[in-house]
Amino acid sequence: MSEELDRKPIDDLLARASSAISGAGNLDSLERERVRFLGRKGEITSLLRSIGDLPKEKRPAFGDSINEVKEQIQKLHDQRKAFLSRDEGDGDFCMGDPTLPGRRMISGGRHVLQKVLAELTNIFFGMGYSLAEGPDVELDYYNFEALNFPVDHPSRDTQDTFYINKDILLRTQTSPVQIRYMEKHTPPLRIIAPGRVYRNESPDPSHAPEFHQMEGLYVDRNVSLADLRNDVTHFVHAFFGPEAKVRFRPHFFPFTEPSAEADMTCFVCRGSGCPICGRTGWIEIAGAGMVHPHVFRYAGYDPDAYTGFAFGLGLDRLAMLKYGIDDIRRLLANDTRFLRQFWGETGLEVLE
Ligand code: DAH
């Protein structure tokens, strides 16, 4: 007789128990398998009884092996039981009525401002612009001084600035990104810089202490007002539709010369005059102009070598105009009852 322990009956038992347990389709048949293998009169018990037939020295090893297998079978049983209870049990794991219609999953969606921003960046990327950014907490130097706002000049007062100390403030416009970008790059350059801006204004339907702008800047040799007009007009047509007309009115900004404000024909009355456009037929959409030579000097460019144009768009205003939103504060309130109308069916709509 071989000295080796004959494990065959034990291994066979484990194999049969394991397939019977995993094949049990409900708790009742699982219980029958448990009794068959692990019960007091089950197969494990009868195998243990057969120990008496073995020579004495082999009995302890055989007993150990059976106990090991018993534990394994117990474990398989417990796992299967937990699994079957999920489907059959009452309470938390109840599967419910599978014929009922599914519950609608509520997903979030893009904020309407993000949607507008995505549309605008697509339009400007198509014209060769790339993206630039600057900090919200800005130096007075970039927000004002290098943009040709002289110290103590009244033009600074128009911006209702939140100062952190005498040199540091919350930027009142995205124009400082022009200087930051020019300091680090040489022309030709063509950038847009969207971002949040801050002004100490009392909130009302058309004013909020924080809002959003998008700066545009194009610098090269021989850039002209005609180029500015071309790009702004292209953007208006792409964003509001080709029937909109664009006009430029002379204006003043310290960092551009000449400066202008761009208007487009009111999309509600198409130019005949209505309450939306204050009966003028025109709606203001941008500040713009040719970059002032002083600004080039601050940025380290030679104003005799380069010319450029800049423009600034109010993103909140564009969103309000395009989607008929009557109060800028809705854009900051994070009220999903308002915001969800822009989410589309799934909230995950892809902008082409
Ligand atoms: N920064 C100006 C403002 O907030 C808007 C603006 C006007 C930006 C003219 C420009 C520009 O780039 O050329 O009122």
PDB file of N, CA and C and ligand atoms in Angstrom, residues 173 175 178 199 213 215 253 255-256 287-289 310-312, ligand 1:
ATOM      1  N   GLN A 173     -11.542  93.637 -15.746  1.00  0.00           N
ATOM      2  CA  GLN A 173     -11.675  93.390 -17.181  1.00  0.00           C
ATOM      3  C   GLN A 173     -10.674  92.293 -17.566  1.00  0.00           C
ATOM      4  N   SER A 175      -8.795  92.604 -20.134  1.00  0.00           N
ATOM      5  CA  SER A 175      -7.732  93.268 -20.903  1.00  0.00           C
ATOM      6  C   SER A 175      -6.314  93.057 -20.352  1.00  0.00           C
ATOM      7  N   GLN A 178      -3.956  90.799 -22.172  1.00  0.00           N
ATOM      8  CA  GLN A 178      -3.219  91.308 -23.350  1.00  0.00           C
ATOM      9  C   GLN A 178      -1.752  91.542 -22.994  1.00  0.00           C
ATOM     10  N   ARG A 199     -16.613  93.739 -10.419  1.00  0.00           N
ATOM     11  CA  ARG A 199     -16.787  95.185 -10.198  1.00  0.00           C
ATOM     12  C   ARG A 199     -17.753  95.406  -9.060  1.00  0.00           C
ATOM     13  N   GLN A 213     -16.050  88.124 -19.269  1.00  0.00           N
ATOM     14  CA  GLN A 213     -15.699  88.801 -20.522  1.00  0.00           C
ATOM     15  C   GLN A 213     -14.840  87.884 -21.370  1.00  0.00           C
ATOM     16  N   GLU A 215     -11.663  88.603 -24.005  1.00  0.00           N
ATOM     17  CA  GLU A 215     -10.786  89.558 -24.658  1.00  0.00           C
ATOM     18  C   GLU A 215     -10.309  88.965 -25.979  1.00  0.00           C
ATOM     19  N   PHE A 253     -11.494 104.299 -25.058  1.00  0.00           N
ATOM     20  CA  PHE A 253     -10.857 103.405 -24.084  1.00  0.00           C
ATOM     21  C   PHE A 253      -9.400 103.847 -24.007  1.00  0.00           C
ATOM     22  N   PHE A 255      -6.728 102.218 -23.662  1.00  0.00           N
ATOM     23  CA  PHE A 255      -5.708 101.312 -24.221  1.00  0.00           C
ATOM     24  C   PHE A 255      -5.867 101.070 -25.711  1.00  0.00           C
ATOM     25  N   THR A 256      -6.804 101.776 -26.347  1.00  0.00           N
ATOM     26  CA  THR A 256      -6.934 101.665 -27.803  1.00  0.00           C
ATOM     27  C   THR A 256      -7.065 103.061 -28.407  1.00  0.00           C
ATOM     28  N   GLY A 287     -16.610  96.289 -26.991  1.00  0.00           N
ATOM     29  CA  GLY A 287     -15.701  97.433 -27.031  1.00  0.00           C
ATOM     30  C   GLY A 287     -14.510  96.993 -27.859  1.00  0.00           C
ATOM     31  N   ALA A 288     -13.907  97.908 -28.586  1.00  0.00           N
ATOM     32  CA  ALA A 288     -12.826  97.480 -29.473  1.00  0.00           C
ATOM     33  C   ALA A 288     -11.964  98.670 -29.875  1.00  0.00           C
ATOM     34  N   GLY A 289     -10.878  98.395 -30.563  1.00  0.00           N
ATOM     35  CA  GLY A 289     -10.055  99.475 -31.068  1.00  0.00           C
ATOM     36  C   GLY A 289      -8.687  98.980 -31.492  1.00  0.00           C
ATOM     37  N   ALA A 310      -7.775  95.091 -30.610  1.00  0.00           N
ATOM     38  CA  ALA A 310      -8.250  94.361 -29.443  1.00  0.00           C
ATOM     39  C   ALA A 310      -9.756  94.551 -29.372  1.00  0.00           C
ATOM     40  N   PHE A 311     -10.413  93.589 -28.754  1.00  0.00           N
ATOM     41  CA  PHE A 311     -11.841  93.763 -28.504  1.00  0.00           C
ATOM     42  C   PHE A 311     -12.201  93.063 -27.201  1.00  0.00           C
ATOM     43  N   GLY A 312     -13.307  93.490 -26.612  1.00  0.00           N
ATOM     44  CA  GLY A 312     -13.777  92.854 -25.388  1.00  0.00           C
ATOM     45  C   GLY A 312     -15.265  92.584 -25.496  1.00  0.00           C
TER      46      GLY A 312
HETATM   47  N1  DAH B   1     -11.979  96.191 -21.152  1.00  0.00           N
HETATM   48  C1  DAH B   1     -13.103  96.964 -21.654  1.00  0.00           C
HETATM   49  C2  DAH B   1     -14.176  97.038 -20.582  1.00  0.00           C
HETATM   50  O1  DAH B   1     -14.223  96.185 -19.732  1.00  0.00           O
HETATM   51  C3  DAH B   1     -13.662  96.344 -22.902  1.00  0.00           C
HETATM   52  C4  DAH B   1     -12.739  96.518 -24.053  1.00  0.00           C
HETATM   53  C5  DAH B   1     -12.844  97.640 -24.849  1.00  0.00           C
HETATM   54  C6  DAH B   1     -11.769  95.580 -24.345  1.00  0.00           C
HETATM   55  C7  DAH B   1     -11.995  97.837 -25.915  1.00  0.00           C
HETATM   56  C8  DAH B   1     -10.920  95.763 -25.423  1.00  0.00           C
HETATM   57  C9  DAH B   1     -11.044  96.904 -26.206  1.00  0.00           C
HETATM   58  O2  DAH B   1      -9.965  94.890 -25.752  1.00  0.00           O
HETATM   59  O3  DAH B   1     -10.200  97.075 -27.263  1.00  0.00           O
HETATM   60  O4  DAH B   1     -14.963  97.910 -20.604  1.00  0.00           O
END
